[in-house]
Amino acid sequence: MKGKRFDPEFKKDIAKLFISGTRTCASLVEELGIHTNTVYKWPEQYSNDPEQAFPGSGKLKPDDEELHKSQRRIKELENEVAILKQAAVYFAKNSK
Protein backbone atom coordinates (compact mmCIF):
# COMPACT_ATOMS: atom_id res chain seq x y z
CA MET A 1 0.00 0.00 0.00
CA LYS A 2 1.37 3.40 -0.96
CA GLY A 3 1.53 6.20 1.55
CA LYS A 4 -0.04 9.62 1.33
CA ARG A 5 1.30 12.11 -1.19
CA PHE A 6 2.28 15.56 -0.01
CA ASP A 7 3.08 18.55 -2.19
CA PRO A 8 6.57 20.09 -2.11
CA GLU A 9 5.46 23.23 -0.25
CA PHE A 10 3.93 21.15 2.54
CA LYS A 11 7.16 19.14 2.86
CA LYS A 12 9.21 22.35 3.00
CA ASP A 13 6.94 23.78 5.70
CA ILE A 14 7.26 20.63 7.82
CA ALA A 15 11.03 20.59 7.30
CA LYS A 16 11.29 24.24 8.39
CA LEU A 17 9.17 23.60 11.50
CA PHE A 18 11.36 20.68 12.51
CA ILE A 19 14.69 22.39 11.72
CA SER A 20 13.71 25.53 13.62
CA GLY A 21 12.82 23.48 16.68
CA THR A 22 9.26 24.81 16.65
CA ARG A 23 7.89 21.26 16.53
CA THR A 24 9.18 17.91 17.71
CA CYS A 25 9.23 14.74 15.68
CA ALA A 26 6.68 13.14 17.99
CA SER A 27 4.22 16.04 17.67
CA LEU A 28 4.47 16.02 13.86
CA VAL A 29 4.03 12.25 13.69
CA GLU A 30 0.99 12.39 15.96
CA GLU A 31 -0.68 15.34 14.26
CA LEU A 32 0.02 14.46 10.63
CA GLY A 33 0.07 10.68 10.77
CA ILE A 34 3.34 10.48 8.88
CA HIS A 35 6.13 8.05 9.66
CA THR A 36 8.96 9.05 11.99
CA ASN A 37 11.53 8.39 9.25
CA THR A 38 9.70 10.85 7.01
CA VAL A 39 9.90 13.57 9.65
CA TYR A 40 13.68 13.13 9.72
CA LYS A 41 14.09 12.64 5.95
CA TRP A 42 12.32 15.81 4.78
CA PRO A 43 14.48 18.24 6.83
CA GLU A 44 17.61 16.43 5.63
CA GLN A 45 16.54 16.75 1.99
CA TYR A 46 15.59 20.37 2.52
CA SER A 47 18.88 21.21 4.24
CA ASN A 48 20.91 19.61 1.44
CA ASP A 49 19.22 21.63 -1.32
CA PRO A 50 16.48 24.07 -0.21
CA GLU A 51 15.68 25.30 -3.74
CA GLN A 52 15.20 21.87 -5.33
CA ALA A 53 14.51 19.67 -2.30
CA PHE A 54 11.25 18.15 -3.47
CA PRO A 55 11.01 18.09 -7.29
CA GLY A 56 7.81 16.03 -7.29
CA SER A 57 6.73 12.48 -7.87
CA GLY A 58 8.58 10.89 -10.75
CA LYS A 59 10.55 14.05 -11.47
CA LEU A 60 14.26 14.56 -11.11
CA LYS A 61 16.17 17.60 -9.98
CA PRO A 62 17.48 19.52 -13.02
CA ASP A 63 21.06 18.33 -12.45
CA ASP A 64 19.97 14.72 -12.00
CA GLU A 65 17.77 14.96 -15.08
CA GLU A 66 20.68 16.26 -17.17
CA LEU A 67 22.89 13.45 -15.90
CA HIS A 68 20.19 10.90 -16.72
CA LYS A 69 19.82 12.29 -20.27
CA SER A 70 23.58 12.21 -20.76
CA GLN A 71 23.83 8.63 -19.57
CA ARG A 72 21.00 7.61 -21.89
CA ARG A 73 22.71 9.34 -24.84
CA ILE A 74 26.03 7.62 -24.04
CA LYS A 75 24.26 4.25 -24.07
CA GLU A 76 22.65 5.05 -27.44
CA LEU A 77 26.01 6.03 -28.92
CA GLU A 78 27.68 2.90 -27.55
CA ASN A 79 24.96 0.80 -29.22
CA GLU A 80 25.48 2.65 -32.51
CA VAL A 81 29.24 2.03 -32.35
CA ALA A 82 28.66 -1.68 -31.71
CA ILE A 83 26.34 -1.89 -34.73
CA LEU A 84 28.83 -0.07 -36.95
CA LYS A 85 31.63 -2.41 -35.84
CA GLN A 86 29.47 -5.41 -36.73
CA ALA A 87 28.65 -3.88 -40.10
CA ALA A 88 32.33 -3.19 -40.78
CA VAL A 89 33.21 -6.84 -40.02
CA TYR A 90 30.35 -8.06 -42.24
CA PHE A 91 31.34 -5.89 -45.20
CA ALA A 92 35.03 -6.73 -44.79
CA LYS A 93 34.24 -10.45 -45.02
CA ASN A 94 31.89 -10.07 -48.02
CA SER A 95 34.12 -7.75 -50.05
CA LYS A 96 36.82 -10.39 -50.64
mmCIF file with all atom_site columns, C-alpha atoms in Angstrom:
data_model
loop_
_atom_site.group_PDB
_atom_site.id
_atom_site.type_symbol
_atom_site.label_atom_id
_atom_site.label_alt_id
_atom_site.label_comp_id
_atom_site.label_asym_id
_atom_site.label_entity_id
_atom_site.label_seq_id
_atom_site.pdbx_PDB_ins_code
_atom_site.Cartn_x
_atom_site.Cartn_y
_atom_site.Cartn_z
_atom_site.occupancy
_atom_site.B_iso_or_equiv
_atom_site.pdbx_formal_charge
_atom_site.auth_seq_id
_atom_site.auth_comp_id
_atom_site.auth_asym_id
_atom_site.auth_atom_id
_atom_site.pdbx_PDB_model_num
ATOM 1  C CA . MET A 1 1  ? 0.000  0.000   0.000   1.00 0.00 ? 1  MET A CA 1
ATOM 2  C CA . LYS A 1 2  ? 1.370  3.403   -0.962  1.00 0.00 ? 2  LYS A CA 1
ATOM 3  C CA . GLY A 1 3  ? 1.526  6.199   1.548   1.00 0.00 ? 3  GLY A CA 1
ATOM 4  C CA . LYS A 1 4  ? -0.040 9.624   1.330   1.00 0.00 ? 4  LYS A CA 1
ATOM 5  C CA . ARG A 1 5  ? 1.298  12.108  -1.194  1.00 0.00 ? 5  ARG A CA 1
ATOM 6  C CA . PHE A 1 6  ? 2.282  15.559  -0.014  1.00 0.00 ? 6  PHE A CA 1
ATOM 7  C CA . ASP A 1 7  ? 3.077  18.550  -2.186  1.00 0.00 ? 7  ASP A CA 1
ATOM 8  C CA . PRO A 1 8  ? 6.569  20.090  -2.112  1.00 0.00 ? 8  PRO A CA 1
ATOM 9  C CA . GLU A 1 9  ? 5.461  23.227  -0.248  1.00 0.00 ? 9  GLU A CA 1
ATOM 10 C CA . PHE A 1 10 ? 3.933  21.152  2.539   1.00 0.00 ? 10 PHE A CA 1
ATOM 11 C CA . LYS A 1 11 ? 7.160  19.144  2.860   1.00 0.00 ? 11 LYS A CA 1
ATOM 12 C CA . LYS A 1 12 ? 9.209  22.349  2.998   1.00 0.00 ? 12 LYS A CA 1
ATOM 13 C CA . ASP A 1 13 ? 6.937  23.775  5.699   1.00 0.00 ? 13 ASP A CA 1
ATOM 14 C CA . ILE A 1 14 ? 7.262  20.625  7.818   1.00 0.00 ? 14 ILE A CA 1
ATOM 15 C CA . ALA A 1 15 ? 11.032 20.588  7.301   1.00 0.00 ? 15 ALA A CA 1
ATOM 16 C CA . LYS A 1 16 ? 11.290 24.238  8.394   1.00 0.00 ? 16 LYS A CA 1
ATOM 17 C CA . LEU A 1 17 ? 9.167  23.600  11.498  1.00 0.00 ? 17 LEU A CA 1
ATOM 18 C CA . PHE A 1 18 ? 11.356 20.678  12.508  1.00 0.00 ? 18 PHE A CA 1
ATOM 19 C CA . ILE A 1 19 ? 14.690 22.393  11.724  1.00 0.00 ? 19 ILE A CA 1
ATOM 20 C CA . SER A 1 20 ? 13.706 25.529  13.618  1.00 0.00 ? 20 SER A CA 1
ATOM 21 C CA . GLY A 1 21 ? 12.824 23.477  16.681  1.00 0.00 ? 21 GLY A CA 1
ATOM 22 C CA . THR A 1 22 ? 9.262  24.808  16.646  1.00 0.00 ? 22 THR A CA 1
ATOM 23 C CA . ARG A 1 23 ? 7.887  21.264  16.533  1.00 0.00 ? 23 ARG A CA 1
ATOM 24 C CA . THR A 1 24 ? 9.180  17.912  17.712  1.00 0.00 ? 24 THR A CA 1
ATOM 25 C CA . CYS A 1 25 ? 9.235  14.737  15.679  1.00 0.00 ? 25 CYS A CA 1
ATOM 26 C CA . ALA A 1 26 ? 6.680  13.139  17.989  1.00 0.00 ? 26 ALA A CA 1
ATOM 27 C CA . SER A 1 27 ? 4.222  16.035  17.667  1.00 0.00 ? 27 SER A CA 1
ATOM 28 C CA . LEU A 1 28 ? 4.465  16.019  13.857  1.00 0.00 ? 28 LEU A CA 1
ATOM 29 C CA . VAL A 1 29 ? 4.027  12.247  13.688  1.00 0.00 ? 29 VAL A CA 1
ATOM 30 C CA . GLU A 1 30 ? 0.990  12.388  15.959  1.00 0.00 ? 30 GLU A CA 1
ATOM 31 C CA . GLU A 1 31 ? -0.682 15.339  14.261  1.00 0.00 ? 31 GLU A CA 1
ATOM 32 C CA . LEU A 1 32 ? 0.025  14.464  10.628  1.00 0.00 ? 32 LEU A CA 1
ATOM 33 C CA . GLY A 1 33 ? 0.074  10.682  10.774  1.00 0.00 ? 33 GLY A CA 1
ATOM 34 C CA . ILE A 1 34 ? 3.343  10.484  8.875   1.00 0.00 ? 34 ILE A CA 1
ATOM 35 C CA . HIS A 1 35 ? 6.131  8.050   9.662   1.00 0.00 ? 35 HIS A CA 1
ATOM 36 C CA . THR A 1 36 ? 8.964  9.050   11.994  1.00 0.00 ? 36 THR A CA 1
ATOM 37 C CA . ASN A 1 37 ? 11.528 8.385   9.248   1.00 0.00 ? 37 ASN A CA 1
ATOM 38 C CA . THR A 1 38 ? 9.702  10.849  7.015   1.00 0.00 ? 38 THR A CA 1
ATOM 39 C CA . VAL A 1 39 ? 9.896  13.568  9.648   1.00 0.00 ? 39 VAL A CA 1
ATOM 40 C CA . TYR A 1 40 ? 13.678 13.128  9.717   1.00 0.00 ? 40 TYR A CA 1
ATOM 41 C CA . LYS A 1 41 ? 14.089 12.636  5.952   1.00 0.00 ? 41 LYS A CA 1
ATOM 42 C CA . TRP A 1 42 ? 12.316 15.811  4.784   1.00 0.00 ? 42 TRP A CA 1
ATOM 43 C CA . PRO A 1 43 ? 14.479 18.239  6.826   1.00 0.00 ? 43 PRO A CA 1
ATOM 44 C CA . GLU A 1 44 ? 17.612 16.434  5.628   1.00 0.00 ? 44 GLU A CA 1
ATOM 45 C CA . GLN A 1 45 ? 16.544 16.746  1.988   1.00 0.00 ? 45 GLN A CA 1
ATOM 46 C CA . TYR A 1 46 ? 15.586 20.372  2.524   1.00 0.00 ? 46 TYR A CA 1
ATOM 47 C CA . SER A 1 47 ? 18.882 21.211  4.236   1.00 0.00 ? 47 SER A CA 1
ATOM 48 C CA . ASN A 1 48 ? 20.911 19.608  1.441   1.00 0.00 ? 48 ASN A CA 1
ATOM 49 C CA . ASP A 1 49 ? 19.216 21.626  -1.320  1.00 0.00 ? 49 ASP A CA 1
ATOM 50 C CA . PRO A 1 50 ? 16.481 24.066  -0.210  1.00 0.00 ? 50 PRO A CA 1
ATOM 51 C CA . GLU A 1 51 ? 15.685 25.295  -3.736  1.00 0.00 ? 51 GLU A CA 1
ATOM 52 C CA . GLN A 1 52 ? 15.202 21.868  -5.328  1.00 0.00 ? 52 GLN A CA 1
ATOM 53 C CA . ALA A 1 53 ? 14.511 19.669  -2.303  1.00 0.00 ? 53 ALA A CA 1
ATOM 54 C CA . PHE A 1 54 ? 11.246 18.153  -3.474  1.00 0.00 ? 54 PHE A CA 1
ATOM 55 C CA . PRO A 1 55 ? 11.011 18.089  -7.294  1.00 0.00 ? 55 PRO A CA 1
ATOM 56 C CA . GLY A 1 56 ? 7.805  16.034  -7.290  1.00 0.00 ? 56 GLY A CA 1
ATOM 57 C CA . SER A 1 57 ? 6.727  12.481  -7.871  1.00 0.00 ? 57 SER A CA 1
ATOM 58 C CA . GLY A 1 58 ? 8.584  10.887  -10.748 1.00 0.00 ? 58 GLY A CA 1
ATOM 59 C CA . LYS A 1 59 ? 10.545 14.054  -11.468 1.00 0.00 ? 59 LYS A CA 1
ATOM 60 C CA . LEU A 1 60 ? 14.261 14.555  -11.106 1.00 0.00 ? 60 LEU A CA 1
ATOM 61 C CA . LYS A 1 61 ? 16.168 17.602  -9.981  1.00 0.00 ? 61 LYS A CA 1
ATOM 62 C CA . PRO A 1 62 ? 17.480 19.519  -13.019 1.00 0.00 ? 62 PRO A CA 1
ATOM 63 C CA . ASP A 1 63 ? 21.063 18.334  -12.447 1.00 0.00 ? 63 ASP A CA 1
ATOM 64 C CA . ASP A 1 64 ? 19.966 14.715  -12.003 1.00 0.00 ? 64 ASP A CA 1
ATOM 65 C CA . GLU A 1 65 ? 17.766 14.955  -15.080 1.00 0.00 ? 65 GLU A CA 1
ATOM 66 C CA . GLU A 1 66 ? 20.676 16.264  -17.170 1.00 0.00 ? 66 GLU A CA 1
ATOM 67 C CA . LEU A 1 67 ? 22.892 13.451  -15.900 1.00 0.00 ? 67 LEU A CA 1
ATOM 68 C CA . HIS A 1 68 ? 20.188 10.896  -16.719 1.00 0.00 ? 68 HIS A CA 1
ATOM 69 C CA . LYS A 1 69 ? 19.821 12.286  -20.270 1.00 0.00 ? 69 LYS A CA 1
ATOM 70 C CA . SER A 1 70 ? 23.581 12.210  -20.764 1.00 0.00 ? 70 SER A CA 1
ATOM 71 C CA . GLN A 1 71 ? 23.832 8.627   -19.568 1.00 0.00 ? 71 GLN A CA 1
ATOM 72 C CA . ARG A 1 72 ? 20.999 7.612   -21.894 1.00 0.00 ? 72 ARG A CA 1
ATOM 73 C CA . ARG A 1 73 ? 22.711 9.344   -24.836 1.00 0.00 ? 73 ARG A CA 1
ATOM 74 C CA . ILE A 1 74 ? 26.028 7.625   -24.045 1.00 0.00 ? 74 ILE A CA 1
ATOM 75 C CA . LYS A 1 75 ? 24.261 4.247   -24.067 1.00 0.00 ? 75 LYS A CA 1
ATOM 76 C CA . GLU A 1 76 ? 22.652 5.050   -27.444 1.00 0.00 ? 76 GLU A CA 1
ATOM 77 C CA . LEU A 1 77 ? 26.015 6.030   -28.916 1.00 0.00 ? 77 LEU A CA 1
ATOM 78 C CA . GLU A 1 78 ? 27.684 2.896   -27.545 1.00 0.00 ? 78 GLU A CA 1
ATOM 79 C CA . ASN A 1 79 ? 24.960 0.804   -29.216 1.00 0.00 ? 79 ASN A CA 1
ATOM 80 C CA . GLU A 1 80 ? 25.482 2.646   -32.513 1.00 0.00 ? 80 GLU A CA 1
ATOM 81 C CA . VAL A 1 81 ? 29.244 2.029   -32.353 1.00 0.00 ? 81 VAL A CA 1
ATOM 82 C CA . ALA A 1 82 ? 28.657 -1.676  -31.708 1.00 0.00 ? 82 ALA A CA 1
ATOM 83 C CA . ILE A 1 83 ? 26.340 -1.890  -34.727 1.00 0.00 ? 83 ILE A CA 1
ATOM 84 C CA . LEU A 1 84 ? 28.833 -0.069  -36.946 1.00 0.00 ? 84 LEU A CA 1
ATOM 85 C CA . LYS A 1 85 ? 31.629 -2.413  -35.843 1.00 0.00 ? 85 LYS A CA 1
ATOM 86 C CA . GLN A 1 86 ? 29.470 -5.412  -36.729 1.00 0.00 ? 86 GLN A CA 1
ATOM 87 C CA . ALA A 1 87 ? 28.653 -3.876  -40.103 1.00 0.00 ? 87 ALA A CA 1
ATOM 88 C CA . ALA A 1 88 ? 32.330 -3.195  -40.784 1.00 0.00 ? 88 ALA A CA 1
ATOM 89 C CA . VAL A 1 89 ? 33.212 -6.837  -40.022 1.00 0.00 ? 89 VAL A CA 1
ATOM 90 C CA . TYR A 1 90 ? 30.349 -8.061  -42.241 1.00 0.00 ? 90 TYR A CA 1
ATOM 91 C CA . PHE A 1 91 ? 31.339 -5.888  -45.201 1.00 0.00 ? 91 PHE A CA 1
ATOM 92 C CA . ALA A 1 92 ? 35.026 -6.726  -44.794 1.00 0.00 ? 92 ALA A CA 1
ATOM 93 C CA . LYS A 1 93 ? 34.236 -10.453 -45.023 1.00 0.00 ? 93 LYS A CA 1
ATOM 94 C CA . ASN A 1 94 ? 31.890 -10.073 -48.020 1.00 0.00 ? 94 ASN A CA 1
ATOM 95 C CA . SER A 1 95 ? 34.117 -7.745  -50.053 1.00 0.00 ? 95 SER A CA 1
ATOM 96 C CA . LYS A 1 96 ? 36.818 -10.390 -50.639 1.00 0.00 ? 96 LYS A CA 1
#
